[in-house]
XYZ file of N, CA and C in Angstrom:
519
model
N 104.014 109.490 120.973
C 103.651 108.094 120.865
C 103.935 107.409 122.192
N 103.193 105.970 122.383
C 103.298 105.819 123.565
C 102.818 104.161 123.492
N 103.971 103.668 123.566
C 104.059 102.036 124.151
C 103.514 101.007 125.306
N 102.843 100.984 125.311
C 102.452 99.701 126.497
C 102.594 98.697 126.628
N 103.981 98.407 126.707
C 103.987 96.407 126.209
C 103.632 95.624 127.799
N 103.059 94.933 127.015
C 102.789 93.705 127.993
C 103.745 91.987 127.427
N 104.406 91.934 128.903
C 105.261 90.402 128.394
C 104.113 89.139 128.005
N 104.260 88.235 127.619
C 104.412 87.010 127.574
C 104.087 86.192 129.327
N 102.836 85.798 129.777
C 103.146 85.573 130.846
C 101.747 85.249 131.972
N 102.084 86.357 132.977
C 101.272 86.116 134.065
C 99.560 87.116 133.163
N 98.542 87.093 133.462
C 97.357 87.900 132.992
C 97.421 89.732 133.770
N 97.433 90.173 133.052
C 97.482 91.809 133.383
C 95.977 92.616 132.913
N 95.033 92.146 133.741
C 93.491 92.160 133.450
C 93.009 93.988 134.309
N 91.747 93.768 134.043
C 91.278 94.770 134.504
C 90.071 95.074 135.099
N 89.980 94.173 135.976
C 88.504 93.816 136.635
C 88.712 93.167 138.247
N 87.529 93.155 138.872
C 87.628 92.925 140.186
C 88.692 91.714 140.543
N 89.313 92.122 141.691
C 90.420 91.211 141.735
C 91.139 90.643 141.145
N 91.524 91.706 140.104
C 92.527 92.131 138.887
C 93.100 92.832 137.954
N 92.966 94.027 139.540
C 93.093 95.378 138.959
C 94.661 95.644 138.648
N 95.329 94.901 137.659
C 96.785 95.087 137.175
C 96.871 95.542 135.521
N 95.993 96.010 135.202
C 96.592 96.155 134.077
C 97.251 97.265 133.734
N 98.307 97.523 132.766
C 99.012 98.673 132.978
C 98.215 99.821 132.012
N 98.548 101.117 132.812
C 97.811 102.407 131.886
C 98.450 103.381 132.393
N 98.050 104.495 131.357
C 98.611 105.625 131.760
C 97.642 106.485 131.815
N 97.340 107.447 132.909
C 96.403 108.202 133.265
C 97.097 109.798 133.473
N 96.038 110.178 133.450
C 96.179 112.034 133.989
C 94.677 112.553 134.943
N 95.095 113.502 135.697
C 94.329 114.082 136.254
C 93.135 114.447 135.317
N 91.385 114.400 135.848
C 90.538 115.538 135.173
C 89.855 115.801 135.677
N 88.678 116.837 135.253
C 87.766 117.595 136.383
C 86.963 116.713 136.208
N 85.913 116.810 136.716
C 84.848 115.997 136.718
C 83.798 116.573 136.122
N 83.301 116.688 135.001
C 82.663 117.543 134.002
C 82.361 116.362 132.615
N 81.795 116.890 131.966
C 81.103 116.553 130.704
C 82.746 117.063 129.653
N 82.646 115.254 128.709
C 84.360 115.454 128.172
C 84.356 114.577 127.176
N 84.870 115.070 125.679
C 84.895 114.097 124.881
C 86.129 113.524 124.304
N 86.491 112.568 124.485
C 88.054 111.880 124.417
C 88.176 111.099 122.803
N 89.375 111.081 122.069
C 89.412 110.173 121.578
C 90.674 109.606 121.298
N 91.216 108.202 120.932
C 92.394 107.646 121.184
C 92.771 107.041 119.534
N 93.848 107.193 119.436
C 94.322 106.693 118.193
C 95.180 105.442 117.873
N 94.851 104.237 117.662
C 96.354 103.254 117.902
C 96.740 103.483 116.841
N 98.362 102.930 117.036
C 98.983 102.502 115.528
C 98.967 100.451 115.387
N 97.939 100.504 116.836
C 98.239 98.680 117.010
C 96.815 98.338 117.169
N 97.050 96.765 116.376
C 95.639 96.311 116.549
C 95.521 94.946 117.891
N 94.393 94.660 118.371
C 94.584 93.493 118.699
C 94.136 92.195 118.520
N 95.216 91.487 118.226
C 95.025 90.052 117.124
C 95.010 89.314 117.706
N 95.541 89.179 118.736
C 95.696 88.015 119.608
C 94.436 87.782 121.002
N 93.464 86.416 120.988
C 92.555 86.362 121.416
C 92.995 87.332 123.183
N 91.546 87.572 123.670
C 91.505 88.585 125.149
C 92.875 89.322 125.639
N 93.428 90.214 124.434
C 94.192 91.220 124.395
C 93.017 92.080 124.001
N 93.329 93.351 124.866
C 92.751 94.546 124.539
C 93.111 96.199 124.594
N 92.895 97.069 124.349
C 93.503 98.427 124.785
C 92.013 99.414 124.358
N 92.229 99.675 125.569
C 91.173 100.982 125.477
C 91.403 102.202 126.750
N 90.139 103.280 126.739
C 90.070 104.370 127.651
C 89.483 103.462 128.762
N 90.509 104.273 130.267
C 89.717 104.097 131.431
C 89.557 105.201 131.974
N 88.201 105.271 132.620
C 88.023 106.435 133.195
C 87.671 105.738 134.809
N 88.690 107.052 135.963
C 88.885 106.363 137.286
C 88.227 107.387 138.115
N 87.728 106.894 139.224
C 86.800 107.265 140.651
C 88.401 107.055 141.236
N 88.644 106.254 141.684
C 89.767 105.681 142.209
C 90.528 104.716 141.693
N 91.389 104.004 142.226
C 92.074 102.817 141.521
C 91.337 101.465 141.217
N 90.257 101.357 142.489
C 89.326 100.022 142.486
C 87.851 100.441 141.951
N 87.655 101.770 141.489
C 86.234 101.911 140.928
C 86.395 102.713 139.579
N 86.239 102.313 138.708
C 86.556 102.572 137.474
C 85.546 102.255 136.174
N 85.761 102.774 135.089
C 84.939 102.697 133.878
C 86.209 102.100 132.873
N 85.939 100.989 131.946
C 86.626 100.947 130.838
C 86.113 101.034 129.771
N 86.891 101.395 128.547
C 85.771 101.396 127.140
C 87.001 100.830 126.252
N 86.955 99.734 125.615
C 88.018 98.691 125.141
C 87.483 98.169 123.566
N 88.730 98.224 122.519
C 88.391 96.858 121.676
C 89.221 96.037 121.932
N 88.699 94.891 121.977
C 88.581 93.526 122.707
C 88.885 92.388 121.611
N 89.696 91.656 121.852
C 89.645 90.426 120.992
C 89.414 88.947 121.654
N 88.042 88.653 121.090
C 87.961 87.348 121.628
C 87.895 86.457 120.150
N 88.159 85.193 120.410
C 87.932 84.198 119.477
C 87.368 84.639 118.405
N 87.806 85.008 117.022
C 87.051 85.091 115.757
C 86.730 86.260 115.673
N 86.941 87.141 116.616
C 86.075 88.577 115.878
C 86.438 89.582 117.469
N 86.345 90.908 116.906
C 86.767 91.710 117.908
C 85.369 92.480 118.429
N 85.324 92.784 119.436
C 84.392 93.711 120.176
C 84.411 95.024 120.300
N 83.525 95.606 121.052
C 83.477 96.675 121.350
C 82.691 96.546 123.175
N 83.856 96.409 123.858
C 83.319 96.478 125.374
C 83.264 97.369 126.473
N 82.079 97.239 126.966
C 82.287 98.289 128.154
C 81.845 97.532 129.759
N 82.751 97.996 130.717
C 82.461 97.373 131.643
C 83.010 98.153 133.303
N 82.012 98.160 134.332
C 82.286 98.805 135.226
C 83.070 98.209 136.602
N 84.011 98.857 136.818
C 84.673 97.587 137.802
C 84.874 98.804 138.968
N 84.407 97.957 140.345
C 84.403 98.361 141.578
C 84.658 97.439 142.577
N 84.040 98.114 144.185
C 83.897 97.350 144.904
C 82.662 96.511 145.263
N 82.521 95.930 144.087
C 81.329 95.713 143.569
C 81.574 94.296 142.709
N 80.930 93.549 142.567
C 81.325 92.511 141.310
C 81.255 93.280 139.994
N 82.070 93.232 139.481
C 82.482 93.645 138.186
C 81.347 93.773 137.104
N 81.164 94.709 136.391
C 79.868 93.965 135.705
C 80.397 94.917 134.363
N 79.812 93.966 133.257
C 79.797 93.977 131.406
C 78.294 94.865 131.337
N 78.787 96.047 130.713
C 77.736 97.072 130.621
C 77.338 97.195 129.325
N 78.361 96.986 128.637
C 77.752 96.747 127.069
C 78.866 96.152 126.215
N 78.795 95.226 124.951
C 79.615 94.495 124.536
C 78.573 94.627 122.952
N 79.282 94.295 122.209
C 79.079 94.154 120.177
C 80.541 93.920 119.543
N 79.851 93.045 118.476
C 81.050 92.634 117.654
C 80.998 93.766 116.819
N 82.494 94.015 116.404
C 82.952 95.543 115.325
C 83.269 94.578 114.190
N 82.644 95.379 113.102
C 82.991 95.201 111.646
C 84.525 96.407 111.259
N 85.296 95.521 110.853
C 86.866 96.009 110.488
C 87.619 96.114 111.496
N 88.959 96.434 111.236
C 89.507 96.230 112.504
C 89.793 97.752 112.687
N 89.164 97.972 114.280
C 88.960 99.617 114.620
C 90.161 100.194 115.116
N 90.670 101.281 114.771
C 91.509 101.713 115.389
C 91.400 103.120 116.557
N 90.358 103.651 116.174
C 89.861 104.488 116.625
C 88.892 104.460 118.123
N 88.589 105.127 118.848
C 87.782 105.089 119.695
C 87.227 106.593 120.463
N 86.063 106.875 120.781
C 85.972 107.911 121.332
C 84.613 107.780 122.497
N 85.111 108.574 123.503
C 84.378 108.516 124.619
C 83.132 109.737 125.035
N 82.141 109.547 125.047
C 81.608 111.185 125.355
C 80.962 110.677 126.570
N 81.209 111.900 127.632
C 80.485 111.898 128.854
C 80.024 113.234 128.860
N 78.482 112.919 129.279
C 77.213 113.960 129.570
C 76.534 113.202 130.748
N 77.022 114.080 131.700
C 76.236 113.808 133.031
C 76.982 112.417 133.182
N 75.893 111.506 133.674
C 76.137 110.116 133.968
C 76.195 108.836 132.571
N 75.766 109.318 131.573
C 75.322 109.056 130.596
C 77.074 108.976 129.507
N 77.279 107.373 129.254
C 78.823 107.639 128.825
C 78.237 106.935 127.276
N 79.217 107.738 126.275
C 78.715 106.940 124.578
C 79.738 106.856 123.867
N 80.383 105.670 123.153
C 81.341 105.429 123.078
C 81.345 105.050 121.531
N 81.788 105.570 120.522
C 81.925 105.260 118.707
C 83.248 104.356 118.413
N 83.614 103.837 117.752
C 84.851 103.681 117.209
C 84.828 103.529 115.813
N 85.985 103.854 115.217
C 86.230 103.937 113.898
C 87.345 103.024 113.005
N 87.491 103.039 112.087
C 88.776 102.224 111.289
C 89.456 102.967 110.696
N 89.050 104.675 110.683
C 89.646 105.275 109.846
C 89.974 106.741 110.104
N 88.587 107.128 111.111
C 88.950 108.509 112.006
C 88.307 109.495 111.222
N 87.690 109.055 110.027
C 86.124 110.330 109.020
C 84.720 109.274 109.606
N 84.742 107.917 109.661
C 83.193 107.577 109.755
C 83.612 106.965 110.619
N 82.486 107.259 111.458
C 82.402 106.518 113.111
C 81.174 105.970 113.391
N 81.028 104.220 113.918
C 80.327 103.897 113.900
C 79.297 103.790 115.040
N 77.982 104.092 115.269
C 76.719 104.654 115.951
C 77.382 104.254 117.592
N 76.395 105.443 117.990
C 77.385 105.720 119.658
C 76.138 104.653 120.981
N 76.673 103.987 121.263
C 76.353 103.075 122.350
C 76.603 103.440 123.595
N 75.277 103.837 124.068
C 75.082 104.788 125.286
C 74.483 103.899 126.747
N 76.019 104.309 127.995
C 75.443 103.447 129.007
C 75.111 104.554 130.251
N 74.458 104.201 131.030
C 74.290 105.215 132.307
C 75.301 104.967 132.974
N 76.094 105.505 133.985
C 77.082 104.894 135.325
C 77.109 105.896 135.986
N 76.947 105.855 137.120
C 77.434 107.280 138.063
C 78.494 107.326 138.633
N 79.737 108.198 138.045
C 81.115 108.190 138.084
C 81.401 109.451 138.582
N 82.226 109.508 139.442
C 82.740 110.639 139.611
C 84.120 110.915 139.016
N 84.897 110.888 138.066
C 86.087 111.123 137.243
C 86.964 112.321 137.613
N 88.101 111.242 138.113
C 89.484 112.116 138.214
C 90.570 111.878 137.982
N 90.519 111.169 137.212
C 91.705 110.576 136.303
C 91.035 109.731 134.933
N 91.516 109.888 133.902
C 91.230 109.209 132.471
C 92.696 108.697 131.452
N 92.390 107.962 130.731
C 94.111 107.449 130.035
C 93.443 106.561 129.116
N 94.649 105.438 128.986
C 94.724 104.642 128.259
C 94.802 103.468 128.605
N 94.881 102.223 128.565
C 95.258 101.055 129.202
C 95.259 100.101 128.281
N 95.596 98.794 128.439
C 96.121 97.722 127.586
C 95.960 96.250 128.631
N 95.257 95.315 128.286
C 95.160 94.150 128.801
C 95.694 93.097 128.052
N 95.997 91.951 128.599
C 96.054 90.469 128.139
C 95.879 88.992 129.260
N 95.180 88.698 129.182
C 94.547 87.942 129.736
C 94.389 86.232 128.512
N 94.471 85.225 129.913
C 94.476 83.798 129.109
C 93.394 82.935 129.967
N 92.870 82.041 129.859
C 92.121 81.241 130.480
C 92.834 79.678 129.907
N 94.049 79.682 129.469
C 94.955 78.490 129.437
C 96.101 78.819 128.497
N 97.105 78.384 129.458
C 98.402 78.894 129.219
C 98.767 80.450 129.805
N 100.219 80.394 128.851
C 100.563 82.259 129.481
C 99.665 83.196 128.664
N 99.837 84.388 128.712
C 98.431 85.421 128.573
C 99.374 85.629 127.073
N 99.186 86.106 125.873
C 99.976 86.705 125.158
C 100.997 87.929 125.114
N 101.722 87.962 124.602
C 102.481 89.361 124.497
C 101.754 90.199 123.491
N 101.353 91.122 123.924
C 101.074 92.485 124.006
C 101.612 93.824 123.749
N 101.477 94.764 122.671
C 101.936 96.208 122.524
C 100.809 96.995 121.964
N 100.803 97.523 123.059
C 99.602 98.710 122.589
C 100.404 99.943 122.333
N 100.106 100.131 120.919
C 101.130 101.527 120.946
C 99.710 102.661 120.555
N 99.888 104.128 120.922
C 98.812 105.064 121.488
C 99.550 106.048 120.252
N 99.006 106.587 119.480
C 99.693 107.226 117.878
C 99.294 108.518 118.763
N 97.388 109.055 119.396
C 97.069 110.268 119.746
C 96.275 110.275 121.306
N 96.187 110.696 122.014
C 94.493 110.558 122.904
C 94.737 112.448 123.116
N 93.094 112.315 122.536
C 93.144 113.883 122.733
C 91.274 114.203 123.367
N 91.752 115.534 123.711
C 90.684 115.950 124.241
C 89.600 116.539 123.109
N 88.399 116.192 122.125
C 88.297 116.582 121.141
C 88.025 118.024 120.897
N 88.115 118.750 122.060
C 86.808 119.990 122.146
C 88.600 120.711 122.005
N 89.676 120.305 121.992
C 91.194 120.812 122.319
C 91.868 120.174 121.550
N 91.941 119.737 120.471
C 92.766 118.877 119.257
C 93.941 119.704 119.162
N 95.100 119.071 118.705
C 96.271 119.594 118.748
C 96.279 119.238 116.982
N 96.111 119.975 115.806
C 96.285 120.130 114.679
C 97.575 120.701 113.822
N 98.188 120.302 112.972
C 98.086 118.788 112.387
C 98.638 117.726 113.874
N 97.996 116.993 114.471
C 98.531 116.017 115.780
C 100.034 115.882 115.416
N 100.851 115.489 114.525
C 102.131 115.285 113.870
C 102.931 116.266 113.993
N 102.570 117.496 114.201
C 103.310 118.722 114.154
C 103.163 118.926 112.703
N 104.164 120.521 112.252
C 104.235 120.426 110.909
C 105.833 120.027 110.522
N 105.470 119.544 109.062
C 106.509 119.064 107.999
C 107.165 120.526 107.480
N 108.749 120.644 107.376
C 109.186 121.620 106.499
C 109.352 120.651 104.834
């Protein structure tokens, strides 16, 4: 398991000229890869988010996030470089998702999320040409008045799906 708190405070975002948000990454090849992440946390509190980033470098990057804005949560994707930042795809999610999974083929990235981890809802497919060498987790909070909220993204699994670690829990005697 794996904690990401964010204080109460300054914005810990994840976009051009605000590349602070905290994550945890690992090395990967650069190949065709299907990821998926498990919270035990939701996010309730408006432009708090936690999702997969996938990194070129530190300033050119892919995120795939559920998102909470005002009234209803998302499903966002957005490419941040040396480049103006740009929203590659965005939808409001029915239930609150806990699930998320990433598939990359070629340039071509498609991203499901779930509430429950048996039905996953239809995969929303963007082009980007990434070169990937590092992938994780990350966690934002961001305010546009006042301090940003406090924040805990807690991470239950992120696994590689084609490499699942079964039962994820270990076993029970």
């Amino acid at each position: 398991r794996i904690v990401i708190a964010i204080p109460e405070g300054p914005d810990h975002d994840l976009w051009t000229e605000a590349n602070d948000a905290p994550r945890l990454l690992q090395a990967c090849n650069d190949v065709d890869f299907e990821v998926e992440v498990k919270w035990d946390s939701q996010v309730v509190d408006n432009f708090t988010s936690q999702g997969i980033v996938v990194q070129e470098t530190m300033d050119k990057l892919l995120r795939f996030d559920i998102l909470r804005r005002p009234n209803s949560e998302f499903l966002f994707q957005a490419a941040i470089g040396d480049f103006p930042s740009q929203v590659l795809f965005q939808t409001d999610l029915e239930g609150n998702a806990q699930y998320l999974r990433v598939k990359r083929d070629g340039d071509d990235w498609c991203v499901t999320y779930s509430t429950d981890g048996v039905v996953w809802s239809g995969c929303t497919t963007v082009t980007y040409e990434l070169v990937a060498n590092q992938i994780g987790v990350h966690a934002t909070s961001v305010s546009f008045s006042g301090p940003a909220p406090l924040f805990e993204s807690r991470v239950d699994y992120f696994f590689d799906v084609t490499n699942r670690i079964d039962p994820e829990d270990g076993l029970v005697d």
